[in-house]
CSV table of C-alpha atoms in Angstrom, one decimal:
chain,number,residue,atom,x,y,z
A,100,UNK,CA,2.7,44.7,-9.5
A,101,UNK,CA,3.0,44.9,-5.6
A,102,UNK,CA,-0.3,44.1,-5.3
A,103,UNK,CA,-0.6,40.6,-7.1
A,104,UNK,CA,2.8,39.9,-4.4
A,105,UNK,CA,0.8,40.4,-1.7
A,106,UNK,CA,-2.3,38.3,-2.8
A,107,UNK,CA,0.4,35.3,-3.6
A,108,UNK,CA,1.7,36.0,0.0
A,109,UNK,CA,-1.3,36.5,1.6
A,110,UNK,CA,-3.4,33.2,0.4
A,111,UNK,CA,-5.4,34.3,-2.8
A,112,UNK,CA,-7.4,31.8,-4.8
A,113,UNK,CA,-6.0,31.2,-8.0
A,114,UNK,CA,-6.9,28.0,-8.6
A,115,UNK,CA,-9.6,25.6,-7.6
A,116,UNK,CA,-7.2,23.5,-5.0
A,117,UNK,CA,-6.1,27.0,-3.8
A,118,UNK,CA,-9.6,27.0,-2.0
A,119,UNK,CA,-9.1,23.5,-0.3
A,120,UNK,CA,-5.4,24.2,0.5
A,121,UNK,CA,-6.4,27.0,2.4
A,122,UNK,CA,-9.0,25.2,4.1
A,123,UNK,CA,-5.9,22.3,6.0
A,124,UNK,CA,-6.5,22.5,9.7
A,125,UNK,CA,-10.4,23.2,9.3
A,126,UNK,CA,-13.3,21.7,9.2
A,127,UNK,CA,-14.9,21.1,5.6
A,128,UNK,CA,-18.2,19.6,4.5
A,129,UNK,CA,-17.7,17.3,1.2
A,130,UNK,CA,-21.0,15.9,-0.5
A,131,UNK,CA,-20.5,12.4,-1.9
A,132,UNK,CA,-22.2,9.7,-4.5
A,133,UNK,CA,-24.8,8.0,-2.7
A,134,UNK,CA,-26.4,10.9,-0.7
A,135,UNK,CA,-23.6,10.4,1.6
A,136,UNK,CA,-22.6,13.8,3.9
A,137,UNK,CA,-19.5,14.3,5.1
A,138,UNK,CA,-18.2,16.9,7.8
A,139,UNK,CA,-14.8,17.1,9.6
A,140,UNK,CA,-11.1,18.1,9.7
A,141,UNK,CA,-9.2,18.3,6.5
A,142,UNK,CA,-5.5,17.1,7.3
A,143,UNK,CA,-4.1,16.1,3.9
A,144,UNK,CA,-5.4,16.3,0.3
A,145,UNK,CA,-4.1,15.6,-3.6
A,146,UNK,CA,-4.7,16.6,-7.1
A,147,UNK,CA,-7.4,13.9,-7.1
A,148,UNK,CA,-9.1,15.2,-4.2
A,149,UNK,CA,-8.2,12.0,-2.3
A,150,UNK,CA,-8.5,12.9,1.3
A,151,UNK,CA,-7.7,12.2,4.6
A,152,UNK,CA,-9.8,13.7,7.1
A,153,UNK,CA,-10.3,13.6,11.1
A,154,UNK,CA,-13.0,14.1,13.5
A,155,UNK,CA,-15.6,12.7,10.9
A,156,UNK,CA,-19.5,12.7,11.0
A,157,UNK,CA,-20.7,10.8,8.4
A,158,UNK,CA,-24.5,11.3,7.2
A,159,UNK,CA,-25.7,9.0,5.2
A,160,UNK,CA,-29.8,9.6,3.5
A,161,UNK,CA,-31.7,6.5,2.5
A,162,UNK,CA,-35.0,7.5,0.3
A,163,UNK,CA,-37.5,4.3,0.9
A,164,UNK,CA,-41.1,4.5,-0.9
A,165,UNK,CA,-44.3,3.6,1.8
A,166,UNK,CA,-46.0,0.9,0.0
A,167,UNK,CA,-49.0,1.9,1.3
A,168,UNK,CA,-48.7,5.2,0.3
A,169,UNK,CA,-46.1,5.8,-2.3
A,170,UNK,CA,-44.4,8.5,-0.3
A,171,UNK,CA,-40.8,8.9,-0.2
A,172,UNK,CA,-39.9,8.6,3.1
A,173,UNK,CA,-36.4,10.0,3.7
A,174,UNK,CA,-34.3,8.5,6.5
A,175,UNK,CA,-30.9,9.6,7.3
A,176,UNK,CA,-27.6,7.8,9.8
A,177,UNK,CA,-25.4,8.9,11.7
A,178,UNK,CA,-21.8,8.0,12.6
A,179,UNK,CA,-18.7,9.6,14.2
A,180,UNK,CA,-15.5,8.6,12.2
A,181,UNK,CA,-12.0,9.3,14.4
A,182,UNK,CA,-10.0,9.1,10.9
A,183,UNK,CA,-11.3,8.5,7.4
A,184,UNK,CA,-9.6,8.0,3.8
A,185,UNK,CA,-12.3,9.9,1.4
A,186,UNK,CA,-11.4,8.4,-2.8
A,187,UNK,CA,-11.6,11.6,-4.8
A,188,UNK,CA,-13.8,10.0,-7.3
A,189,UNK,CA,-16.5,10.1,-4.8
A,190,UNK,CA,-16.2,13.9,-4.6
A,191,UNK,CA,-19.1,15.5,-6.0
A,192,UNK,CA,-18.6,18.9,-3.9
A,193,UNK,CA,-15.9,20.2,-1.1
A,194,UNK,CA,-17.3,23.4,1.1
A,195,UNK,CA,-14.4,25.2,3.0
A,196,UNK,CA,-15.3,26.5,6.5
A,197,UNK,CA,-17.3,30.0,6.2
A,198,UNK,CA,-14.8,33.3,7.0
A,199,UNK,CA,-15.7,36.6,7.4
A,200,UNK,CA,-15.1,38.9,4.7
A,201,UNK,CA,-12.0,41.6,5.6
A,202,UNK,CA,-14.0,44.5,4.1
């Protein structure tokens, strides 16, 4: 019984949000529709993964076919974002900063 207080104290993941509520002052990568990367610094969030994020670089792949060839040719953008306003519905996947395990 002591020990599930201390993993509610101590930031356990019990839910799926836990993981991205944990992750508010870091920087996150979030895949989007339309082979569109996103990296940068998570400062607010809700329950539809709407998201406000900071220090944003923005990757965006284009997949083109040489018509001489038939190749896909893959071509990706890049642009820096001060502060962006990410639509949850866009969400495909949210990746929390890396931490080392406390083994």
């Amino acid at each position: 019984m002591a020990e599930e207080a201390e993993n509610t104290t101590s930031g356990a993941i019990e839910e799926p949000l836990d993981i991205i509520r944990l992750s508010l002052d870091e920087r996150i990568y979030v895949k989007m529709r339309n082979e569109r990367e996103l990296k940068g610094r998570l400062h607010a969030y809700d329950q539809h993964l709407n998201m406000i994020l900071g220090e944003v670089e923005e990757t965006v792949t284009v997949i083109e076919i040489d018509e001489e060839t038939y190749e896909e040719v893959y071509k990706s953008t890049k642009r820096n974002i001060p502060t962006l306003f990410v639509r949850g519905d866009g969400v495909i996947l949210v990746s929390p900063p890396m931490r080392a395990s406390a083994s």
